[in-house]
mmCIF file of N, CA and C in Angstrom:
data_model
loop_
_atom_site.group_PDB
_atom_site.id
_atom_site.type_symbol
_atom_site.label_atom_id
_atom_site.label_comp_id
_atom_site.label_asym_id
_atom_site.label_seq_id
_atom_site.Cartn_x
_atom_site.Cartn_y
_atom_site.Cartn_z
ATOM 1 N N MET A 24 0.902 -1.203 -0.018
ATOM 2 C CA MET A 24 0.025 0.035 0.027
ATOM 3 C C MET A 24 0.941 1.226 -0.053
ATOM 4 N N SER A 25 0.485 2.328 -0.640
ATOM 5 C CA SER A 25 1.123 3.622 -0.791
ATOM 6 C C SER A 25 0.133 4.685 -0.353
ATOM 7 N N ILE A 26 0.750 5.796 -0.126
ATOM 8 C CA ILE A 26 -0.149 7.029 -0.050
ATOM 9 C C ILE A 26 0.619 8.083 -0.732
ATOM 10 N N PHE A 27 -0.320 9.026 -1.280
ATOM 11 C CA PHE A 27 0.198 10.210 -1.901
ATOM 12 C C PHE A 27 0.120 11.368 -0.871
ATOM 13 N N VAL A 28 1.083 12.217 -0.634
ATOM 14 C CA VAL A 28 1.140 13.470 0.042
ATOM 15 C C VAL A 28 1.629 14.692 -0.664
ATOM 16 N N ARG A 29 0.951 15.685 -0.316
ATOM 17 C CA ARG A 29 1.329 17.072 -0.796
ATOM 18 C C ARG A 29 2.010 17.960 0.325
ATOM 19 N N GLU A 30 3.177 18.398 0.054
ATOM 20 C CA GLU A 30 3.859 19.162 1.099
ATOM 21 C C GLU A 30 3.209 20.612 1.191
ATOM 22 N N MET A 31 2.897 20.974 2.496
ATOM 23 C CA MET A 31 2.148 22.351 2.694
ATOM 24 C C MET A 31 3.234 23.392 3.215
ATOM 25 N N HIS A 32 4.263 22.711 3.918
ATOM 26 C CA HIS A 32 5.376 23.547 4.394
ATOM 27 C C HIS A 32 6.607 22.639 4.546
ATOM 28 N N PRO A 33 7.882 23.022 4.061
ATOM 29 C CA PRO A 33 8.133 24.355 3.518
ATOM 30 C C PRO A 33 8.058 24.431 2.128
ATOM 31 N N LEU A 34 8.069 23.339 1.383
ATOM 32 C CA LEU A 34 8.195 23.363 -0.049
ATOM 33 C C LEU A 34 6.623 23.115 -0.651
ATOM 34 N N ARG A 35 5.922 24.131 -0.534
ATOM 35 C CA ARG A 35 4.452 23.989 -0.829
ATOM 36 C C ARG A 35 4.107 23.521 -2.153
ATOM 37 N N GLY A 36 3.269 22.456 -2.245
ATOM 38 C CA GLY A 36 2.949 21.952 -3.573
ATOM 39 C C GLY A 36 3.678 20.681 -3.950
ATOM 40 N N ARG A 37 4.898 20.448 -3.396
ATOM 41 C CA ARG A 37 5.687 19.198 -3.838
ATOM 42 C C ARG A 37 4.836 18.012 -3.352
ATOM 43 N N GLU A 38 4.692 17.038 -4.308
ATOM 44 C CA GLU A 38 4.093 15.758 -4.047
ATOM 45 C C GLU A 38 5.041 14.664 -3.946
ATOM 46 N N ARG A 39 4.622 13.638 -3.134
ATOM 47 C CA ARG A 39 5.398 12.449 -2.983
ATOM 48 C C ARG A 39 4.430 11.173 -2.923
ATOM 49 N N LEU A 40 4.915 10.157 -3.442
ATOM 50 C CA LEU A 40 4.400 8.784 -3.187
ATOM 51 C C LEU A 40 5.145 8.140 -2.101
ATOM 52 N N LEU A 41 4.488 7.763 -0.973
ATOM 53 C CA LEU A 41 5.153 7.084 0.055
ATOM 54 C C LEU A 41 4.674 5.620 0.031
ATOM 55 N N ASP A 42 5.665 4.645 -0.156
ATOM 56 C CA ASP A 42 5.433 3.190 -0.202
ATOM 57 C C ASP A 42 5.379 2.766 1.038
ATOM 58 N N SER A 43 4.715 1.593 1.392
ATOM 59 C CA SER A 43 4.863 0.980 2.672
ATOM 60 C C SER A 43 6.283 0.614 2.927
ATOM 61 N N GLY A 44 6.722 0.797 4.153
ATOM 62 C CA GLY A 44 7.985 0.393 4.739
ATOM 63 C C GLY A 44 8.940 1.450 4.644
ATOM 64 N N VAL A 45 8.663 2.642 3.893
ATOM 65 C CA VAL A 45 9.737 3.625 3.886
ATOM 66 C C VAL A 45 10.004 4.323 5.217
ATOM 67 N N ILE A 46 11.222 4.667 5.445
ATOM 68 C CA ILE A 46 11.696 5.403 6.602
ATOM 69 C C ILE A 46 11.798 6.855 6.278
ATOM 70 N N ILE A 47 11.248 7.722 7.046
ATOM 71 C CA ILE A 47 11.397 9.250 6.821
ATOM 72 C C ILE A 47 12.256 9.747 7.970
ATOM 73 N N GLY A 48 13.313 10.552 7.480
ATOM 74 C CA GLY A 48 14.109 11.252 8.528
ATOM 75 C C GLY A 48 15.237 12.154 7.779
ATOM 76 N N ARG A 49 16.215 12.440 8.691
ATOM 77 C CA ARG A 49 17.292 13.408 8.124
ATOM 78 C C ARG A 49 18.448 12.467 7.630
ATOM 79 N N ALA A 50 18.523 11.275 8.166
ATOM 80 C CA ALA A 50 19.827 10.438 7.872
ATOM 81 C C ALA A 50 19.850 9.995 6.419
ATOM 82 N N ARG A 51 21.090 9.903 5.968
ATOM 83 C CA ARG A 51 21.426 9.570 4.584
ATOM 84 C C ARG A 51 20.727 8.270 4.098
ATOM 85 N N ASP A 52 20.678 7.287 4.950
ATOM 86 C CA ASP A 52 20.115 6.012 4.732
ATOM 87 C C ASP A 52 18.644 6.005 4.763
ATOM 88 N N CYS A 53 17.965 7.028 4.997
ATOM 89 C CA CYS A 53 16.434 7.151 4.921
ATOM 90 C C CYS A 53 15.929 7.103 3.579
ATOM 91 N N ASP A 54 14.788 6.327 3.400
ATOM 92 C CA ASP A 54 14.271 6.351 2.004
ATOM 93 C C ASP A 54 13.672 7.668 1.660
ATOM 94 N N VAL A 55 13.166 8.454 2.577
ATOM 95 C CA VAL A 55 12.640 9.965 2.299
ATOM 96 C C VAL A 55 13.479 10.733 3.277
ATOM 97 N N ARG A 56 14.292 11.539 2.720
ATOM 98 C CA ARG A 56 15.296 12.503 3.473
ATOM 99 C C ARG A 56 14.520 13.914 3.562
ATOM 100 N N LEU A 57 14.403 14.436 4.685
ATOM 101 C CA LEU A 57 13.949 15.755 4.980
ATOM 102 C C LEU A 57 15.077 16.686 5.467
ATOM 103 N N ASP A 58 15.335 17.719 4.855
ATOM 104 C CA ASP A 58 16.256 18.667 5.245
ATOM 105 C C ASP A 58 15.633 19.649 6.265
ATOM 106 N N ASP A 59 15.269 19.124 7.476
ATOM 107 C CA ASP A 59 14.514 19.878 8.374
ATOM 108 C C ASP A 59 15.297 19.570 9.722
ATOM 109 N N PRO A 60 15.911 20.628 10.501
ATOM 110 C CA PRO A 60 16.557 20.262 11.684
ATOM 111 C C PRO A 60 15.628 19.854 12.696
ATOM 112 N N LEU A 61 14.447 20.006 12.573
ATOM 113 C CA LEU A 61 13.559 19.474 13.703
ATOM 114 C C LEU A 61 12.954 17.952 13.503
ATOM 115 N N VAL A 62 13.493 17.368 12.349
ATOM 116 C CA VAL A 62 13.191 16.011 12.166
ATOM 117 C C VAL A 62 14.324 15.101 12.600
ATOM 118 N N SER A 63 14.007 14.153 13.273
ATOM 119 C CA SER A 63 15.078 13.214 13.749
ATOM 120 C C SER A 63 15.857 12.394 12.518
ATOM 121 N N ARG A 64 16.886 11.786 12.888
ATOM 122 C CA ARG A 64 17.609 11.073 11.939
ATOM 123 C C ARG A 64 16.717 9.994 11.321
ATOM 124 N N ARG A 65 16.035 9.159 12.149
ATOM 125 C CA ARG A 65 14.853 8.236 11.828
ATOM 126 C C ARG A 65 13.715 8.650 12.465
ATOM 127 N N HIS A 66 12.762 9.373 11.808
ATOM 128 C CA HIS A 66 11.766 9.893 12.490
ATOM 129 C C HIS A 66 10.526 9.079 12.472
ATOM 130 N N ALA A 67 10.070 8.583 11.315
ATOM 131 C CA ALA A 67 8.867 7.869 11.193
ATOM 132 C C ALA A 67 8.939 6.796 10.090
ATOM 133 N N ARG A 68 7.946 5.917 10.096
ATOM 134 C CA ARG A 68 7.798 4.850 9.140
ATOM 135 C C ARG A 68 6.457 4.777 8.593
ATOM 136 N N VAL A 69 6.186 4.617 7.203
ATOM 137 C CA VAL A 69 4.929 4.306 6.571
ATOM 138 C C VAL A 69 4.735 2.797 6.640
ATOM 139 N N LEU A 70 3.503 2.407 7.012
ATOM 140 C CA LEU A 70 3.151 0.918 7.072
ATOM 141 C C LEU A 70 1.838 0.737 6.206
ATOM 142 N N GLY A 71 1.847 -0.187 5.525
ATOM 143 C CA GLY A 71 0.674 -0.543 4.815
ATOM 144 C C GLY A 71 0.204 -2.044 4.890
ATOM 145 N N SER A 72 -1.108 -2.219 4.721
ATOM 146 C CA SER A 72 -1.623 -3.606 4.850
ATOM 147 C C SER A 72 -2.888 -3.559 4.022
ATOM 148 N N GLU A 73 -3.497 -4.756 3.987
ATOM 149 C CA GLU A 73 -4.762 -4.825 3.046
ATOM 150 C C GLU A 73 -5.927 -3.844 3.684
ATOM 151 N N ILE A 74 -5.732 -3.488 4.837
ATOM 152 C CA ILE A 74 -6.911 -2.618 5.370
ATOM 153 C C ILE A 74 -6.588 -1.085 5.225
ATOM 154 N N GLY A 75 -5.291 -0.743 4.908
ATOM 155 C CA GLY A 75 -5.052 0.672 4.852
ATOM 156 C C GLY A 75 -3.539 1.056 5.097
ATOM 157 N N THR A 76 -3.259 2.193 5.126
ATOM 158 C CA THR A 76 -1.911 2.873 5.396
ATOM 159 C C THR A 76 -1.879 3.497 6.574
ATOM 160 N N GLY A 77 -0.849 3.461 7.397
ATOM 161 C CA GLY A 77 -0.524 4.214 8.536
ATOM 162 C C GLY A 77 0.902 4.739 8.657
ATOM 163 N N ILE A 78 1.113 5.457 9.758
ATOM 164 C CA ILE A 78 2.413 6.067 9.935
ATOM 165 C C ILE A 78 2.750 5.795 11.380
ATOM 166 N N GLU A 79 4.108 5.579 11.632
ATOM 167 C CA GLU A 79 4.607 5.114 13.077
ATOM 168 C C GLU A 79 5.643 6.103 13.309
ATOM 169 N N ASP A 80 5.538 6.768 14.533
ATOM 170 C CA ASP A 80 6.754 7.469 15.119
ATOM 171 C C ASP A 80 7.745 6.454 15.534
ATOM 172 N N LEU A 81 8.970 6.788 15.193
ATOM 173 C CA LEU A 81 10.175 5.951 15.613
ATOM 174 C C LEU A 81 10.916 6.552 16.690
ATOM 175 N N ASP A 82 10.218 6.924 17.797
ATOM 176 C CA ASP A 82 10.727 7.571 19.002
ATOM 177 C C ASP A 82 11.527 8.780 18.653
ATOM 178 N N SER A 83 10.926 9.600 17.873
ATOM 179 C CA SER A 83 11.741 10.778 17.388
ATOM 180 C C SER A 83 11.632 11.780 18.488
ATOM 181 N N SER A 84 12.574 12.748 18.476
ATOM 182 C CA SER A 84 12.755 13.733 19.522
ATOM 183 C C SER A 84 11.569 14.779 19.648
ATOM 184 N N ASN A 85 11.134 15.266 18.383
ATOM 185 C CA ASN A 85 9.956 16.260 18.297
ATOM 186 C C ASN A 85 8.653 15.553 18.109
ATOM 187 N N GLY A 86 8.472 14.236 17.941
ATOM 188 C CA GLY A 86 7.323 13.679 17.819
ATOM 189 C C GLY A 86 6.680 13.751 16.475
ATOM 190 N N LEU A 87 5.571 12.882 16.282
ATOM 191 C CA LEU A 87 4.764 12.856 15.128
ATOM 192 C C LEU A 87 3.443 13.299 15.454
ATOM 193 N N TYR A 88 2.875 14.208 14.520
ATOM 194 C CA TYR A 88 1.521 14.710 14.724
ATOM 195 C C TYR A 88 0.835 14.429 13.525
ATOM 196 N N VAL A 89 -0.463 14.084 13.766
ATOM 197 C CA VAL A 89 -1.456 13.796 12.699
ATOM 198 C C VAL A 89 -2.708 14.722 13.084
ATOM 199 N N ASN A 90 -3.081 15.521 12.248
ATOM 200 C CA ASN A 90 -4.242 16.476 12.514
ATOM 201 C C ASN A 90 -4.146 17.280 13.744
ATOM 202 N N GLY A 91 -2.889 17.551 14.194
ATOM 203 C CA GLY A 91 -2.650 18.397 15.254
ATOM 204 C C GLY A 91 -2.388 17.799 16.614
ATOM 205 N N GLY A 92 -2.530 16.396 16.683
ATOM 206 C CA GLY A 92 -2.419 15.680 17.892
ATOM 207 C C GLY A 92 -1.281 14.702 17.810
ATOM 208 N N ARG A 93 -0.437 14.810 18.914
ATOM 209 C CA ARG A 93 0.792 13.954 18.896
ATOM 210 C C ARG A 93 0.373 12.467 18.862
ATOM 211 N N ARG A 94 1.078 11.474 18.076
ATOM 212 C CA ARG A 94 0.700 10.185 17.928
ATOM 213 C C ARG A 94 1.758 9.333 18.375
ATOM 214 N N ARG A 95 1.474 8.265 18.935
ATOM 215 C CA ARG A 95 2.540 7.155 19.285
ATOM 216 C C ARG A 95 1.939 5.940 18.656
ATOM 217 N N GLY A 96 2.864 5.127 18.339
ATOM 218 C CA GLY A 96 2.395 3.765 17.812
ATOM 219 C C GLY A 96 1.994 3.994 16.346
ATOM 220 N N ILE A 97 1.214 3.130 15.807
ATOM 221 C CA ILE A 97 0.797 3.264 14.514
ATOM 222 C C ILE A 97 -0.526 4.057 14.295
ATOM 223 N N THR A 98 -0.566 5.135 13.429
ATOM 224 C CA THR A 98 -1.784 5.876 13.234
ATOM 225 C C THR A 98 -2.347 5.656 11.836
ATOM 226 N N PRO A 99 -3.502 5.247 11.674
ATOM 227 C CA PRO A 99 -4.067 5.130 10.307
ATOM 228 C C PRO A 99 -4.117 6.486 9.675
ATOM 229 N N LEU A 100 -4.059 6.423 8.307
ATOM 230 C CA LEU A 100 -3.985 7.747 7.442
ATOM 231 C C LEU A 100 -5.227 7.652 6.536
ATOM 232 N N HIS A 101 -5.733 8.900 6.261
ATOM 233 C CA HIS A 101 -6.945 8.997 5.453
ATOM 234 C C HIS A 101 -6.791 10.262 4.558
ATOM 235 N N PRO A 102 -7.315 10.351 3.418
ATOM 236 C CA PRO A 102 -7.278 11.530 2.705
ATOM 237 C C PRO A 102 -7.757 12.676 3.538
ATOM 238 N N GLY A 103 -6.938 13.896 3.329
ATOM 239 C CA GLY A 103 -7.232 14.995 4.203
ATOM 240 C C GLY A 103 -6.460 15.176 5.383
ATOM 241 N N ASP A 104 -5.854 14.051 5.979
ATOM 242 C CA ASP A 104 -5.081 14.230 7.137
ATOM 243 C C ASP A 104 -3.959 14.976 6.967
ATOM 244 N N VAL A 105 -3.455 15.710 7.971
ATOM 245 C CA VAL A 105 -2.273 16.461 7.922
ATOM 246 C C VAL A 105 -1.216 15.868 8.880
ATOM 247 N N ILE A 106 -0.047 15.616 8.188
ATOM 248 C CA ILE A 106 1.004 15.005 8.974
ATOM 249 C C ILE A 106 2.021 16.055 9.296
ATOM 250 N N GLN A 107 2.467 16.149 10.501
ATOM 251 C CA GLN A 107 3.706 17.010 10.787
ATOM 252 C C GLN A 107 4.867 16.276 11.385
ATOM 253 N N LEU A 108 5.933 16.439 10.732
ATOM 254 C CA LEU A 108 7.262 15.970 11.295
ATOM 255 C C LEU A 108 8.202 17.082 11.308
ATOM 256 N N GLY A 109 8.480 17.454 12.609
ATOM 257 C CA GLY A 109 9.345 18.628 12.812
ATOM 258 C C GLY A 109 8.493 19.824 12.177
ATOM 259 N N GLY A 110 9.078 20.639 11.287
ATOM 260 C CA GLY A 110 8.596 21.821 10.710
ATOM 261 C C GLY A 110 7.983 21.538 9.340
ATOM 262 N N THR A 111 7.944 20.184 9.056
ATOM 263 C CA THR A 111 7.435 19.828 7.629
ATOM 264 C C THR A 111 5.977 19.304 7.828
ATOM 265 N N LEU A 112 5.113 19.964 6.893
ATOM 266 C CA LEU A 112 3.700 19.548 6.969
ATOM 267 C C LEU A 112 3.335 18.937 5.726
ATOM 268 N N TRP A 113 2.698 17.777 5.680
ATOM 269 C CA TRP A 113 2.173 17.078 4.416
ATOM 270 C C TRP A 113 0.699 16.768 4.615
ATOM 271 N N MET A 114 -0.074 16.898 3.495
ATOM 272 C CA MET A 114 -1.410 16.583 3.529
ATOM 273 C C MET A 114 -1.663 15.295 2.686
ATOM 274 N N VAL A 115 -2.414 14.349 3.274
ATOM 275 C CA VAL A 115 -2.614 12.996 2.676
ATOM 276 C C VAL A 115 -3.615 13.275 1.399
ATOM 277 N N LEU A 116 -3.310 12.726 0.359
ATOM 278 C CA LEU A 116 -4.226 12.984 -0.920
ATOM 279 C C LEU A 116 -4.830 11.707 -1.354
ATOM 280 N N THR A 117 -5.920 11.686 -2.087
ATOM 281 C CA THR A 117 -6.368 10.537 -2.807
ATOM 282 C C THR A 117 -5.524 10.414 -4.034
ATOM 283 N N ALA A 118 -5.514 9.313 -4.757
ATOM 284 C CA ALA A 118 -4.790 9.078 -5.990
ATOM 285 C C ALA A 118 -5.285 10.169 -6.992
ATOM 286 N N GLU A 119 -6.528 10.403 -7.115
ATOM 287 C CA GLU A 119 -7.117 11.319 -7.974
ATOM 288 C C GLU A 119 -6.783 12.698 -7.812
ATOM 289 N N GLU A 120 -6.371 13.117 -6.446
ATOM 290 C CA GLU A 120 -5.954 14.389 -6.198
ATOM 291 C C GLU A 120 -4.550 14.756 -6.551
ATOM 292 N N SER A 121 -3.738 13.726 -6.661
ATOM 293 C CA SER A 121 -2.436 13.821 -6.915
ATOM 294 C C SER A 121 -2.186 13.799 -8.571
ATOM 295 N N ILE A 122 -1.801 15.030 -9.003
ATOM 296 C CA ILE A 122 -1.772 15.275 -10.323
ATOM 297 C C ILE A 122 -0.306 14.868 -10.975
ATOM 298 N N SER A 123 0.740 14.899 -10.039
ATOM 299 C CA SER A 123 2.109 14.759 -10.641
ATOM 300 C C SER A 123 2.824 13.689 -10.011
ATOM 301 N N CYS A 124 2.218 12.899 -8.958
ATOM 302 C CA CYS A 124 3.138 11.905 -8.484
ATOM 303 C C CYS A 124 3.681 10.755 -9.400
ATOM 304 N N GLY A 125 3.017 10.575 -10.416
ATOM 305 C CA GLY A 125 3.607 9.635 -11.298
ATOM 306 C C GLY A 125 4.860 9.981 -11.767
ATOM 307 N N ALA A 126 5.256 11.186 -12.099
ATOM 308 C CA ALA A 126 6.329 11.719 -12.649
ATOM 309 C C ALA A 126 7.360 12.205 -11.531
ATOM 310 N N ARG A 127 6.952 12.355 -10.302
ATOM 311 C CA ARG A 127 7.715 12.986 -9.243
ATOM 312 C C ARG A 127 7.810 12.111 -7.959
ATOM 313 N N ALA A 128 7.344 10.880 -8.054
ATOM 314 C CA ALA A 128 7.488 9.966 -6.969
ATOM 315 C C ALA A 128 8.890 9.874 -6.518
ATOM 316 N N ILE A 129 9.102 10.007 -5.103
ATOM 317 C CA ILE A 129 10.422 10.073 -4.553
ATOM 318 C C ILE A 129 10.789 8.882 -3.684
ATOM 319 N N SER A 130 9.948 8.173 -3.325
ATOM 320 C CA SER A 130 10.190 7.081 -2.282
ATOM 321 C C SER A 130 10.544 5.701 -3.134
ATOM 322 N N HIS A 131 11.230 4.842 -2.474
ATOM 323 C CA HIS A 131 11.528 3.625 -3.120
ATOM 324 C C HIS A 131 11.218 2.412 -2.203
ATOM 325 N N PRO A 132 11.114 1.189 -2.783
ATOM 326 C CA PRO A 132 10.765 0.102 -1.924
ATOM 327 C C PRO A 132 11.885 -0.201 -0.928
ATOM 328 N N PRO A 133 11.539 -0.719 0.222
ATOM 329 C CA PRO A 133 12.505 -0.883 1.260
ATOM 330 C C PRO A 133 13.780 -1.658 0.753
ATOM 331 N N GLY A 134 14.979 -1.274 1.068
ATOM 332 C CA GLY A 134 16.055 -2.033 0.689
ATOM 333 C C GLY A 134 16.616 -1.527 -0.555
ATOM 334 N N THR A 135 16.017 -0.615 -1.297
ATOM 335 C CA THR A 135 16.593 -0.038 -2.560
ATOM 336 C C THR A 135 16.853 1.384 -2.488
ATOM 337 N N ARG A 136 17.636 1.855 -3.319
ATOM 338 C CA ARG A 136 18.091 3.295 -3.342
ATOM 339 C C ARG A 136 17.726 3.729 -4.790
ATOM 340 N N GLY A 137 17.178 4.843 -4.910
ATOM 341 C CA GLY A 137 16.881 5.331 -6.288
ATOM 342 C C GLY A 137 17.748 6.393 -6.807
#
């Protein structure tokens, strides 16, 4: 399972496709690297199953927020949800709302580098 997100801050409008299993953070070995000093080296992980997609905080220093509330454990994600990792804000989209992810997808399956 994958989700589409559109960045709201700091790079407004940038879209990403986040595949299940990707690690988000500042570290070089993360699948999705964020140049945000408030994001931990390994901040969060996207998880997918047959029932949907979620995001999990990886004990980050500044926490993971969904729709303004701090989340621990796995949080299910739905279109319209706002994810905050440090100073970075993403909005979860439906596939139909994402107009450019096909050409601009950034994430890679676990264990690969693109």
